[in-house]
Coordinates of C-alpha atoms in Angstrom, one line a residue:
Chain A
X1 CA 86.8 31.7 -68.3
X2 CA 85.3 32.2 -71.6
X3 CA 88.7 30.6 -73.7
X4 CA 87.8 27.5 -70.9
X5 CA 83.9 27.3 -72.0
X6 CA 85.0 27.6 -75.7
X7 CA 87.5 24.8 -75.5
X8 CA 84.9 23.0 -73.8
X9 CA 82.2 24.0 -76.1
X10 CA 84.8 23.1 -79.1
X11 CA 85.3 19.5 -77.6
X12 CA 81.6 18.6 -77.0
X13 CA 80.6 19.6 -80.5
X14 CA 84.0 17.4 -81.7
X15 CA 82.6 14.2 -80.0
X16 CA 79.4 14.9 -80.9
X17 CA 80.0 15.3 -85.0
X18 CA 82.7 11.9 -84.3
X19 CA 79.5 9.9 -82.5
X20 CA 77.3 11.0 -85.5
X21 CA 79.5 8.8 -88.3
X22 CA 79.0 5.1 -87.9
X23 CA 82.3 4.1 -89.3
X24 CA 84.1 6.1 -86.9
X25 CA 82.2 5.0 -84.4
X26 CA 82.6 1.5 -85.6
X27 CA 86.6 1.6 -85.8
X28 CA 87.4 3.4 -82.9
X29 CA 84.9 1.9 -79.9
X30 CA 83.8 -1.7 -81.7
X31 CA 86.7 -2.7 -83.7
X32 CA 89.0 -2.5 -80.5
X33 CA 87.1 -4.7 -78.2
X34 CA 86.4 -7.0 -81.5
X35 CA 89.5 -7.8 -82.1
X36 CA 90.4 -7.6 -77.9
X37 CA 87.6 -10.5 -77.9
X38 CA 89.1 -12.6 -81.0
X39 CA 92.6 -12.8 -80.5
X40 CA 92.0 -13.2 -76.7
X41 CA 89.9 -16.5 -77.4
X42 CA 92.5 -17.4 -79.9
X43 CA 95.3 -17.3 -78.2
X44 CA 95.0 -16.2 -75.1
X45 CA 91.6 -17.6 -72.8
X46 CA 90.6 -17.9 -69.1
X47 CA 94.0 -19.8 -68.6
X48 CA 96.4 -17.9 -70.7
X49 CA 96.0 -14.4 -68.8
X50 CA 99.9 -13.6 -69.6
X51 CA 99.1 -13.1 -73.6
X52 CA 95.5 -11.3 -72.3
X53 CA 97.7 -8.7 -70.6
X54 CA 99.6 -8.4 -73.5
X55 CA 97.2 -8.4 -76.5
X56 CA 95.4 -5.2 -74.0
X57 CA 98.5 -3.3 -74.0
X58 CA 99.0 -3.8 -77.6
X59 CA 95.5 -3.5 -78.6
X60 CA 95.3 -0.1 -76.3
X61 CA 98.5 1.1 -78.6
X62 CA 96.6 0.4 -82.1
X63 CA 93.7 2.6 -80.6
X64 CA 95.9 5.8 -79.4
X65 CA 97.2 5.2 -82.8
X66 CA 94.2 4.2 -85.0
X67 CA 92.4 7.5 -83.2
X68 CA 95.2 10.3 -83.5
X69 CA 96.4 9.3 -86.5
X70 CA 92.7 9.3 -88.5
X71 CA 91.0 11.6 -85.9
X72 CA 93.5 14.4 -85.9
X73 CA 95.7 15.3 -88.6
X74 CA 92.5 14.4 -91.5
X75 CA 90.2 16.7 -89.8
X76 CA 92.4 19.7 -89.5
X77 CA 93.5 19.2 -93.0
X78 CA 89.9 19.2 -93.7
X79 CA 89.3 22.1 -91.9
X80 CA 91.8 23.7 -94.6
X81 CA 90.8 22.6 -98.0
X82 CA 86.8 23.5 -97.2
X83 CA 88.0 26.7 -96.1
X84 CA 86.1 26.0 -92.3
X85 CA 89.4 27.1 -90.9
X86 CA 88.8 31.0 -92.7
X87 CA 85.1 30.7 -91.1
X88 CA 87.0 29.7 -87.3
X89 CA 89.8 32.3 -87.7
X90 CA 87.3 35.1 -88.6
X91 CA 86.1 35.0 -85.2
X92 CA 87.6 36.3 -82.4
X93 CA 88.8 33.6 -80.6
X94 CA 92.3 32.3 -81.5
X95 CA 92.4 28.7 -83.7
X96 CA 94.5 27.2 -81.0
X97 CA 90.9 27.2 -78.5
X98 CA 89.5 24.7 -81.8
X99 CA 92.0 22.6 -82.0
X100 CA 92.4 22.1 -78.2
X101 CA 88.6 21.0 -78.1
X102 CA 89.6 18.7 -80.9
X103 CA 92.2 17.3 -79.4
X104 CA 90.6 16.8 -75.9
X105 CA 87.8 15.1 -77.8
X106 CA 89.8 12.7 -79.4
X107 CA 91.7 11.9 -76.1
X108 CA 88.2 11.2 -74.4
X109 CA 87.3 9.1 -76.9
X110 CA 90.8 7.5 -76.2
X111 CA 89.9 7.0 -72.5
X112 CA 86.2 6.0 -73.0
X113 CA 88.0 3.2 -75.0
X114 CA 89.9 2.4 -72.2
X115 CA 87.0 2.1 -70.0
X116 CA 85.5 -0.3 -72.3
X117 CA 88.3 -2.5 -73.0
X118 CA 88.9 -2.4 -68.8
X119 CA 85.4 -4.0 -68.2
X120 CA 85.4 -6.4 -71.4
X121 CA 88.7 -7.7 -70.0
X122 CA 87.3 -8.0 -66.6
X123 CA 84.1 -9.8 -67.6
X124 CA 85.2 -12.0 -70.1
X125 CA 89.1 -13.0 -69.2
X126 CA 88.6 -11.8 -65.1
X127 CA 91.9 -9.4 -66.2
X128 CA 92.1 -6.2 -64.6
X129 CA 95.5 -4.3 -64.3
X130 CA 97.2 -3.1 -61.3
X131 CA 96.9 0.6 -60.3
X132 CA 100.6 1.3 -61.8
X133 CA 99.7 -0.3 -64.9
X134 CA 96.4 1.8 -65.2
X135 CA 98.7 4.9 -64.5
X136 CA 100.9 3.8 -67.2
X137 CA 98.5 2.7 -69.9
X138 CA 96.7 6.5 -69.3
X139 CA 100.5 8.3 -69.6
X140 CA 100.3 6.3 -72.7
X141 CA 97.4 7.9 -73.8
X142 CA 98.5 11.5 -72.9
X143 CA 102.0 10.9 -74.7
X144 CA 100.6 8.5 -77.6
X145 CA 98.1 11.0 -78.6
X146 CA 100.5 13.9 -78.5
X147 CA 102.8 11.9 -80.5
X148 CA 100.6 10.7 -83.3
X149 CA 98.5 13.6 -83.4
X150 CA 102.1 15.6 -84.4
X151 CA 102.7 12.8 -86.8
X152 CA 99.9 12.9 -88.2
X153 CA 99.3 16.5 -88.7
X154 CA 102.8 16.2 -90.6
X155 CA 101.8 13.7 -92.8
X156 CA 98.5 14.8 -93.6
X157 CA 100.0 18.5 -95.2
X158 CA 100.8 17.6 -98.6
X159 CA 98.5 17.1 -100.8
X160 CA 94.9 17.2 -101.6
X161 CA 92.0 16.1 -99.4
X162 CA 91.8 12.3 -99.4
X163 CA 95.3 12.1 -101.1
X164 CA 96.3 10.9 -97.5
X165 CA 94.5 7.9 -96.9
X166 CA 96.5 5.5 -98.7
X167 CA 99.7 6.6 -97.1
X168 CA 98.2 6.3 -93.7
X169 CA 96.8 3.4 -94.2
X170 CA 99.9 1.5 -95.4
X171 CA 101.8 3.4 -92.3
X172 CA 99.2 1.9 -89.7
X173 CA 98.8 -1.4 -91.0
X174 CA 102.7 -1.6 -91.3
X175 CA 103.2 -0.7 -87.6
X176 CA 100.5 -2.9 -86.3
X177 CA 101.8 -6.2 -87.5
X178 CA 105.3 -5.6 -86.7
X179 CA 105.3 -3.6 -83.3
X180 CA 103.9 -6.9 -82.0
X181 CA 101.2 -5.7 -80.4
X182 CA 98.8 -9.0 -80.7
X183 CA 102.0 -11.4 -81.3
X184 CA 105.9 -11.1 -80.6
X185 CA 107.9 -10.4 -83.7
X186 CA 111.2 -12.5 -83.8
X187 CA 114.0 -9.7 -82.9
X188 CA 116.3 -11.2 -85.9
X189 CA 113.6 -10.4 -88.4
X190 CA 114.2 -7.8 -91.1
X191 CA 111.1 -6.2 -90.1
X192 CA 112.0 -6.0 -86.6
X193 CA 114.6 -3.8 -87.7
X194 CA 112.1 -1.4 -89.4
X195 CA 109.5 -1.9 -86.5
X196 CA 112.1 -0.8 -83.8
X197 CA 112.3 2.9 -84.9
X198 CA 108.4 3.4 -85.6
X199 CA 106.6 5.2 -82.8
X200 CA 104.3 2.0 -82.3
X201 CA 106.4 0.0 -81.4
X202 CA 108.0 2.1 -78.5
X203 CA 104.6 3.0 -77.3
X204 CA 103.3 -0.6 -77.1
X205 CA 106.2 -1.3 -75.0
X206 CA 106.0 1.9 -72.9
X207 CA 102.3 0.7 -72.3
X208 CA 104.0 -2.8 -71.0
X209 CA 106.1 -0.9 -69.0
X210 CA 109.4 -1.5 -70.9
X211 CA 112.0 1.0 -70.1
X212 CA 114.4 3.0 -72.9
X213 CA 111.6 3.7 -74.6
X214 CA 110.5 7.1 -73.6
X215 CA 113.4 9.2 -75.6
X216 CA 112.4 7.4 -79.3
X217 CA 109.0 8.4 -78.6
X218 CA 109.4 11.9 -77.2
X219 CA 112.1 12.0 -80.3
X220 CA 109.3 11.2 -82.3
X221 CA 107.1 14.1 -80.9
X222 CA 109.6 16.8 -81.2
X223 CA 110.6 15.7 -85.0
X224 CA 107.1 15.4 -86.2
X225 CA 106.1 18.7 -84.3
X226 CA 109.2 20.8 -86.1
X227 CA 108.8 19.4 -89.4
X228 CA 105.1 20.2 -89.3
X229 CA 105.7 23.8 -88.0
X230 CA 108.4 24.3 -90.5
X231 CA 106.7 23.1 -93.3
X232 CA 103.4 24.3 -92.5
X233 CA 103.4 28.0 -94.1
X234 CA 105.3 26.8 -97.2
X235 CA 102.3 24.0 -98.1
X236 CA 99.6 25.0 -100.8
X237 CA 96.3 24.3 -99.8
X238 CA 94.9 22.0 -102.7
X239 CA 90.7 22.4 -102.8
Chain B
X1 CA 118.0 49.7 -86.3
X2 CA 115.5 52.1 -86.1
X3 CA 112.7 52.0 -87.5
X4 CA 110.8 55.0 -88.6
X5 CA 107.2 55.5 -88.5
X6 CA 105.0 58.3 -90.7
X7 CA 102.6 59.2 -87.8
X8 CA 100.5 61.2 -90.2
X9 CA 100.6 58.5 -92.7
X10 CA 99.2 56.2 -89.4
X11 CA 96.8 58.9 -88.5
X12 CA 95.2 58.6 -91.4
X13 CA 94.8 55.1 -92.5
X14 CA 93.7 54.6 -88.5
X15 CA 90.4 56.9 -89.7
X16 CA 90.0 54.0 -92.6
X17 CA 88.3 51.1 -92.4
X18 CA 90.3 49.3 -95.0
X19 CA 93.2 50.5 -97.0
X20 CA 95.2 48.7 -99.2
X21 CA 98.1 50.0 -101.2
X22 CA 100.2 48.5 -103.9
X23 CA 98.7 45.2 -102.8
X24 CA 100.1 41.9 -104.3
X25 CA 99.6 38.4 -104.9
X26 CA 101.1 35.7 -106.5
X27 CA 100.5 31.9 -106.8
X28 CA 103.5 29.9 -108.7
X29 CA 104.0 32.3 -111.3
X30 CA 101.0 33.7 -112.1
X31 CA 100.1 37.5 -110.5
X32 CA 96.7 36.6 -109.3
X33 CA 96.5 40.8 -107.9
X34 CA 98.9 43.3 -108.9
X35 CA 99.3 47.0 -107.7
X36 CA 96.1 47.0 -106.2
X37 CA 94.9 50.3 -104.1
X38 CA 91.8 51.3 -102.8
X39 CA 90.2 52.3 -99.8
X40 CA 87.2 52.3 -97.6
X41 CA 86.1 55.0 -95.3
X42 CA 83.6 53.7 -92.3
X43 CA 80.5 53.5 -93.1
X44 CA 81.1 53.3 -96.6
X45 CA 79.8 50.5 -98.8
X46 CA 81.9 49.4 -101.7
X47 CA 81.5 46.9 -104.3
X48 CA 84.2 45.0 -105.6
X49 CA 82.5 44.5 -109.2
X50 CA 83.8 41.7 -111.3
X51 CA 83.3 38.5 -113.6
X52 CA 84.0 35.2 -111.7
X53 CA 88.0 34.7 -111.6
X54 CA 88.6 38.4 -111.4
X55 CA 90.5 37.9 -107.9
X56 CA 87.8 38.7 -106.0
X57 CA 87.8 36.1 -103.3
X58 CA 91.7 36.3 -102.9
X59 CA 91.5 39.5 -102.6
X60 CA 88.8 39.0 -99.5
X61 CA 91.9 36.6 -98.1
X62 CA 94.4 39.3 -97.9
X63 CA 92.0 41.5 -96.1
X64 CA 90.8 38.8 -94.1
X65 CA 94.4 37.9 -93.4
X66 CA 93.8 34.8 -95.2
X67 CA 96.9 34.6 -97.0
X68 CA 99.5 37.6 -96.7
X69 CA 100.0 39.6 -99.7
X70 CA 103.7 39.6 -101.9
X71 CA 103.8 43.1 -102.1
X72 CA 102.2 46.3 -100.4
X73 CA 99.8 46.5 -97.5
X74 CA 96.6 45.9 -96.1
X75 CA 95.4 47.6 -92.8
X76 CA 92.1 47.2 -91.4
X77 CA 90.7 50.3 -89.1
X78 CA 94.7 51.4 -89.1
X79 CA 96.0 47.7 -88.1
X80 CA 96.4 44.3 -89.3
X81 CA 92.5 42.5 -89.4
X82 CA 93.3 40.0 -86.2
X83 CA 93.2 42.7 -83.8
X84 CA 89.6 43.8 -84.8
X85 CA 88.1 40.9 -85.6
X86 CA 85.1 41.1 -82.8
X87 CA 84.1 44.8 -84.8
X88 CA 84.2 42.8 -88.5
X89 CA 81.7 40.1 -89.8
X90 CA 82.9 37.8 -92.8
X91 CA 80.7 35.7 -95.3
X92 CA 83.2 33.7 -97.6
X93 CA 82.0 32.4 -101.2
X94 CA 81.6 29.0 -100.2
X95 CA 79.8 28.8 -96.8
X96 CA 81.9 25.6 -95.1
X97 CA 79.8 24.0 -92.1
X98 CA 80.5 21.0 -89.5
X99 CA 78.5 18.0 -92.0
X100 CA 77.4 16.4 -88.9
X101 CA 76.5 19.1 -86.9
X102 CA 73.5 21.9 -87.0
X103 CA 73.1 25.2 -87.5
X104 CA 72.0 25.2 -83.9
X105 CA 75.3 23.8 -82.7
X106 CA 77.6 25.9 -84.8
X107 CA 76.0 29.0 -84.4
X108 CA 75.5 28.2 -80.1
X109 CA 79.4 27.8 -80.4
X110 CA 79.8 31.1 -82.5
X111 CA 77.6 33.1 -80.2
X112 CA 79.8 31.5 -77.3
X113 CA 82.9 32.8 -78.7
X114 CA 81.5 36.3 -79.4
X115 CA 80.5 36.5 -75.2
X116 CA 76.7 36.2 -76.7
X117 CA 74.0 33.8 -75.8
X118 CA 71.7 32.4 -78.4
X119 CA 68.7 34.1 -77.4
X120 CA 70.5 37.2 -79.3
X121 CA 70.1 35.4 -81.8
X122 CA 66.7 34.9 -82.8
X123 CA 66.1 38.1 -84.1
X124 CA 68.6 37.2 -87.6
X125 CA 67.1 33.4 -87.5
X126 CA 63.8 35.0 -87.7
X127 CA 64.7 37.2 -90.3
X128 CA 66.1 34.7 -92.2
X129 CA 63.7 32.4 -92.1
X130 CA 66.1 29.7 -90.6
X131 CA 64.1 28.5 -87.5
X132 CA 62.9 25.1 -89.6
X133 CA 66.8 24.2 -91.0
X134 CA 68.3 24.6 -87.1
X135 CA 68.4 21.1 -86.4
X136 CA 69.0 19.5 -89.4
X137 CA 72.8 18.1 -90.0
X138 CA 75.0 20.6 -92.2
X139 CA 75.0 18.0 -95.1
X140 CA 71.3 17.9 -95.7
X141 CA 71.3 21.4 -96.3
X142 CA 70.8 23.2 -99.6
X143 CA 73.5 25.8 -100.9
X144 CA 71.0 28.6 -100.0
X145 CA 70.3 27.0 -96.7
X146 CA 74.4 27.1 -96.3
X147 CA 74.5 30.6 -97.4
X148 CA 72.2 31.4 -94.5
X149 CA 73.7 30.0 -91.8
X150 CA 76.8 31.6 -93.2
X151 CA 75.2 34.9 -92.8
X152 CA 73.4 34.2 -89.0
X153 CA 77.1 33.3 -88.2
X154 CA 78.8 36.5 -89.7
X155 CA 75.9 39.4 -88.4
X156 CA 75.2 37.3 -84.7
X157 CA 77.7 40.0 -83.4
X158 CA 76.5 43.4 -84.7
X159 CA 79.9 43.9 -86.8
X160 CA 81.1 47.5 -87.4
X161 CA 82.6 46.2 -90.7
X162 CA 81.0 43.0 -93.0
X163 CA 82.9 41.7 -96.2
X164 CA 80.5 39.7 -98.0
X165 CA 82.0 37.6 -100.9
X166 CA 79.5 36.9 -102.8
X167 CA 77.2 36.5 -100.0
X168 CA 74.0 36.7 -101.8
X169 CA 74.7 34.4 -104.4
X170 CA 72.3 31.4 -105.0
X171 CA 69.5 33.4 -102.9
X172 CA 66.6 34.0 -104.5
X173 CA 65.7 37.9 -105.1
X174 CA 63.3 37.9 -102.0
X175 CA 65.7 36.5 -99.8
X176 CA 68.8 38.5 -101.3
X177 CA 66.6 41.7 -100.3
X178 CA 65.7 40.9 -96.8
X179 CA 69.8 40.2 -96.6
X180 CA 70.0 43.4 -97.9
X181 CA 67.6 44.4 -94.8
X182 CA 70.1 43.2 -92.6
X183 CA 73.3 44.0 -93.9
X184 CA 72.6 48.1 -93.7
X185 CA 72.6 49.5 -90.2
X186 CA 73.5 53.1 -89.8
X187 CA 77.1 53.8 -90.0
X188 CA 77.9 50.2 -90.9
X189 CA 80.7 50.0 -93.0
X190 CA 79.9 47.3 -96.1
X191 CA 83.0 45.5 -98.7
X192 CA 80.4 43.6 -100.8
X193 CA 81.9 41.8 -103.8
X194 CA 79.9 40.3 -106.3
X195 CA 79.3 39.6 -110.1
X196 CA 75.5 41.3 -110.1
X197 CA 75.7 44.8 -111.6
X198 CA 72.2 45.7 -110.3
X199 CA 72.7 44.5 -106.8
X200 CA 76.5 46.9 -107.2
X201 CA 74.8 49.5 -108.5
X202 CA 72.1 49.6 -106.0
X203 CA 74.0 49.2 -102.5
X204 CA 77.3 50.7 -103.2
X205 CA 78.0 54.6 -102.5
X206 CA 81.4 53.2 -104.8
X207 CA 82.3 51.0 -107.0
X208 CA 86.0 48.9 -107.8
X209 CA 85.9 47.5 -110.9
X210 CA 88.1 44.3 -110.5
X211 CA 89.4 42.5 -114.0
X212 CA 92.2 39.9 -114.5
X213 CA 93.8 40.9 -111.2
X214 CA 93.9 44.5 -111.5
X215 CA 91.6 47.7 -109.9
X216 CA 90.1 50.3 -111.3
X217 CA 90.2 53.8 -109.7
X218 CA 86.7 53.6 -107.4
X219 CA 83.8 56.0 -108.3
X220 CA 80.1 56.1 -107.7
X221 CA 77.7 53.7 -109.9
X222 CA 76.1 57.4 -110.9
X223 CA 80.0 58.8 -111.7
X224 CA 81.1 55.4 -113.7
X225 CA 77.4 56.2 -116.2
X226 CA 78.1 60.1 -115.9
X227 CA 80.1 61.1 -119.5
X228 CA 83.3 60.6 -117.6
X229 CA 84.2 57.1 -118.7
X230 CA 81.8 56.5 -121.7
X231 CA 80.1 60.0 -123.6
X232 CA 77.4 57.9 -124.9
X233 CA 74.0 57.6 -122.8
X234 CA 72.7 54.7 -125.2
X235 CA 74.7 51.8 -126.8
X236 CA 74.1 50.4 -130.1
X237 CA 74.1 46.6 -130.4
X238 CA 75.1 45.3 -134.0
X239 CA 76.3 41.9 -135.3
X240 CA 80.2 41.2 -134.8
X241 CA 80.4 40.7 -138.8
X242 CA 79.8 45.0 -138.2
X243 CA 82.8 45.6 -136.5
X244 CA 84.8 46.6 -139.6
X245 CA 82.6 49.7 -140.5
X246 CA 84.4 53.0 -140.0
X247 CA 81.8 54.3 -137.9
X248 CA 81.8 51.5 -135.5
X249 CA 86.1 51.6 -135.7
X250 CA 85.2 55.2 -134.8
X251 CA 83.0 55.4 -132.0
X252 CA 83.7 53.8 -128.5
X253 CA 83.3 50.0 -128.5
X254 CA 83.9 46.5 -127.3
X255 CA 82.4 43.2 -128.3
X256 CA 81.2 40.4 -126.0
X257 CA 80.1 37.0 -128.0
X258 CA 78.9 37.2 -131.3
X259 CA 77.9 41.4 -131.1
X260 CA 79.4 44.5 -131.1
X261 CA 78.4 47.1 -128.6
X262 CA 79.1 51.1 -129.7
X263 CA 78.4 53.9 -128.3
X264 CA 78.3 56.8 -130.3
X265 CA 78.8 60.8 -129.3
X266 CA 76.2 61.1 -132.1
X267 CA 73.4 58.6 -132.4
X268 CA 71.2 60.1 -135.3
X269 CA 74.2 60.4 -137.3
X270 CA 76.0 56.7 -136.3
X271 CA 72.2 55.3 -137.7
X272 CA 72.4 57.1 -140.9
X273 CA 76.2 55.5 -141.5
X274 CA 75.6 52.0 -140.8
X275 CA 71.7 51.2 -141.6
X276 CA 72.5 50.4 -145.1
X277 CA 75.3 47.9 -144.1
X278 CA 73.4 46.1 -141.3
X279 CA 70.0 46.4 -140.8
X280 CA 69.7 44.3 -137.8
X281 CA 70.6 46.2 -134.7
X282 CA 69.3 47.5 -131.3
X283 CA 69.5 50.2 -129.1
X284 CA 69.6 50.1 -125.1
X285 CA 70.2 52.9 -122.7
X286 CA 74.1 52.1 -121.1
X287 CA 74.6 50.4 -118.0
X288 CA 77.5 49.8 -115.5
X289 CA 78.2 46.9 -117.5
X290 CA 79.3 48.4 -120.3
X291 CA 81.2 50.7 -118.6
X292 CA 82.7 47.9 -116.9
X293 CA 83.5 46.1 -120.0
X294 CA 84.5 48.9 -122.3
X295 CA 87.1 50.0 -119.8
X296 CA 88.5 46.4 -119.2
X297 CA 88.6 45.5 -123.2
X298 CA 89.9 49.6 -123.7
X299 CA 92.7 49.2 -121.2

């Protein structure tokens, strides 16, 4: 009962610290529904509701992605190099319990997103998605998050705090433009090729309901997961 | 395989709070410890006494289970530090702290995960002084204010066993004593490490002196000024350019900056040898720094 409250406890104070910086706030609530907004007047409108169904999917993948990727793997690394993690482990509740409420916080974000982008599509393009799709897009989040969370623990190890951000940056931006999640990338394109084995990619079209695409992405999971727990004990922590 | 246990050797470290023996650590190449051994009975309270970069802190992670050491072994009331940690309260050098959240918050989360409410916990925020800084963010806070909530965090639970690293540094003598206040509770056991001779030399019953990753064999502040370590009860200070005169070469010494400290078996008769050739000097009574430094530049 009490590993439940903690958890709980952990996850509340999570959300609370992520609601209390504006940029975060700002990237992970506004940005989506800003950019749902643009390119769905852009390209999409009141009469074009095939391209508003797909620029949701695809703007609900850069989200799980944008949020795990930034909110996960950054933080605990943070947790590291200011030594917060010694503080945690000192007390006698296992580091797991932390982590869980971080995770869980993220993933509520995640859904509160969700929420937001469900009623901005209904009020502004009349869109709302069937029940199967709503069960698919929130798999997606459960198995997105997992996955980028892993990946991003992994490649947030090396390093010093900070030395990151450029690398994750690059990787994000990278698989936004060419997992076409706000416009179809030609299949004969060179960076097709890339895009096709990035996580992104897959879980855009998982979210679209694409089949075949489960393994890559699970693949994805497991590989990030080993690497990290391989490599874990063997990084120095830079301060 | 079997594997074979010395029961007595169990027995005995089980009635230790902390034993380490042969402990080692290494980072790249460099030993940061080597060979160290010392113990703590309970309710003992031990200073680790040394300058800043002695291995102090790492050596708080190996007990804390931190990092694991290279060589030797640490046990903590007979076991490995994880399976007590509910009877042990910590203060780290650097007191980290959620930016965005409050002392409030954390400490509501910490009392959570000791099974305590936070009424328990007004008591230390009183004592403290903390009740105006509880609901301010982490990242307005001074490094004093961080040290405090460091502490409130480490003592909420009544610990059996508190390692302070450098807890009280950056408090101000008032507050340092009203720390002090808290901290000793009958039959408390205390691992204090710091870089203030007084503060060793008033709260330890021993002292580790801790240089350049090596120990010192423990002893009582009163033992390390008895005759044992340094004859002398009063040290001579004297310009470095006096370091060459026979009776200085003679008598125990060391030198720290630009002076020579002696300390001679016979004062009257160390005076009469050297007034002529330096007339500028000063005489103090000895303290544990000078024991502390006459051993480490002796060794």
């Amino acid at each position: 009962m009490r590993a439940i409250r903690v958890i709980g406890w952990s996850s509340y104070l999570q959300t609370l610290s992520f609601l209390r910086v504006k940029e975060a706030l700002f990237f992970s609530l506004a940005f989506p529904i800003f950019l749902f907004l643009l390119f769905g007047y852009i390209w999409g409108g009141l009469d074009d509701l095939e391209y508003v169904e797909y620029l949701f999917t695809g703007i609900l993948g850069m989200t799980i992605a944008n949020d795990a990727l930034y909110g996960f793997g950054p933080i605990v690394k943070n947790l590291r190099t200011n030594n917060l993690l010694k503080v945690i482990k000192c007390t006698p509740i296992p580091v797991m319990y932390h982590f869980t409420g971080l995770f869980l916080s993220r993933v509520s974000l995640m859904l509160f997103t969700y929420v937001l982008l469900l009623l901005t599509a209904g009020l502004t393009f009349s869109y709302l998605p069937t029940s199967e799709q709503v069960f698919l897009h929130l798999a997606g989040v459960a198995l997105g998050s997992v996955t980028f969370a892993l990946l991003s623990l992994l490649l947030t190890l090396p390093g010093r705090k900070g030395d990151e951000n450029g690398f994750l940056n690059f990787l994000f931006f990278f698989m936004l433009f060419t997992c076409g999640a706000f416009f179809q990338i030609s299949e004969t394109s060179f960076l097709y090729s890339i895009a096709s084995v990035l996580p992104l990619t897959h879980l855009v079209a998982f979210l679209r309901g694409e089949t075949g695409v489960l393994l890559p992405l699970i693949a994805w999971m497991v590989v990030s997961f080993i690497s990290f727990a391989l490599l874990f004990r063997r990084t120095q922590v830079y301060r | 395989m079997t594997k074979t246990i010395d029961l007595t050797t169990k027995r005995v470290n089980s009635k230790l709070a902390l034993n380490l023996v042969g402990v080692g650590f290494r980072r790249n190449d460099r030993w940061i410890l080597r060979d160290v051994s010392f113990s703590v009975a309970p309710g003992e309270r031990v200073a680790l006494l040394g300058p800043n970069g002695a291995g102090k802190s790492t050596l708080t992670d190996l007990i804390t289970g931190m990092i694991r050491p290279m060589e030797g072994e640490v046990s903590v009331f007979g076991d490995a530090f994880a399976a007590h940690k509910g009877r042990i309260g910590v203060v780290f050098e650097y007191t980290p702290l959620f930016d965005y959240l409050t002392p409030q918050e954390v400490s509501r989360y910490h009392a959570l995960m000791h099974g305590l409410s936070f009424a328990q916990l007004q008591p230390i925020i009183d004592k403290l002084g903390m009740e105006p800084l509880m609901r301010k963010q982490s990242y307005v806070l001074s490094n004093g204010e961080r040290r405090k909530v460091g502490l409130l965090l480490a003592l909420m639970h009544s610990p059996e066993f508190l390692i302070l690293d450098e807890a009280t540094a950056n408090l101000d003598p008032f507050i340092r004593d009203q720390c002090w206040d808290l901290f000793q509770r009958p039959g408390r056991t205390i691992l204090f490490s710091t870089h203030h001779w007084e503060e060793a030399e008033r709260f330890a019953d021993r002292i580790v002196f801790i240089h350049q990753g090596k120990v010192y064999p423990a002893d009582t502040p009163s033992g390390f000024l008895s005759t044992r370590y340094l004859v002398a009860d009063k040290k001579v200070v004297l310009d470095r350019s006096a370091l060459h005169l026979p009776a200085v070469v003679q008598s125990p010494h060391f030198f720290e900056d630009d002076k020579v400290y002696v300390f001679p078996a016979d004062l009257n008769a160390f005076l009469d040898a050297v007034k002529l050739a330096t007339p500028r000097l000063s005489i103090f009574p000895k303290d544990l720094k000078d024991v502390f430094l006459y051993l480490t530049q002796n060794k």
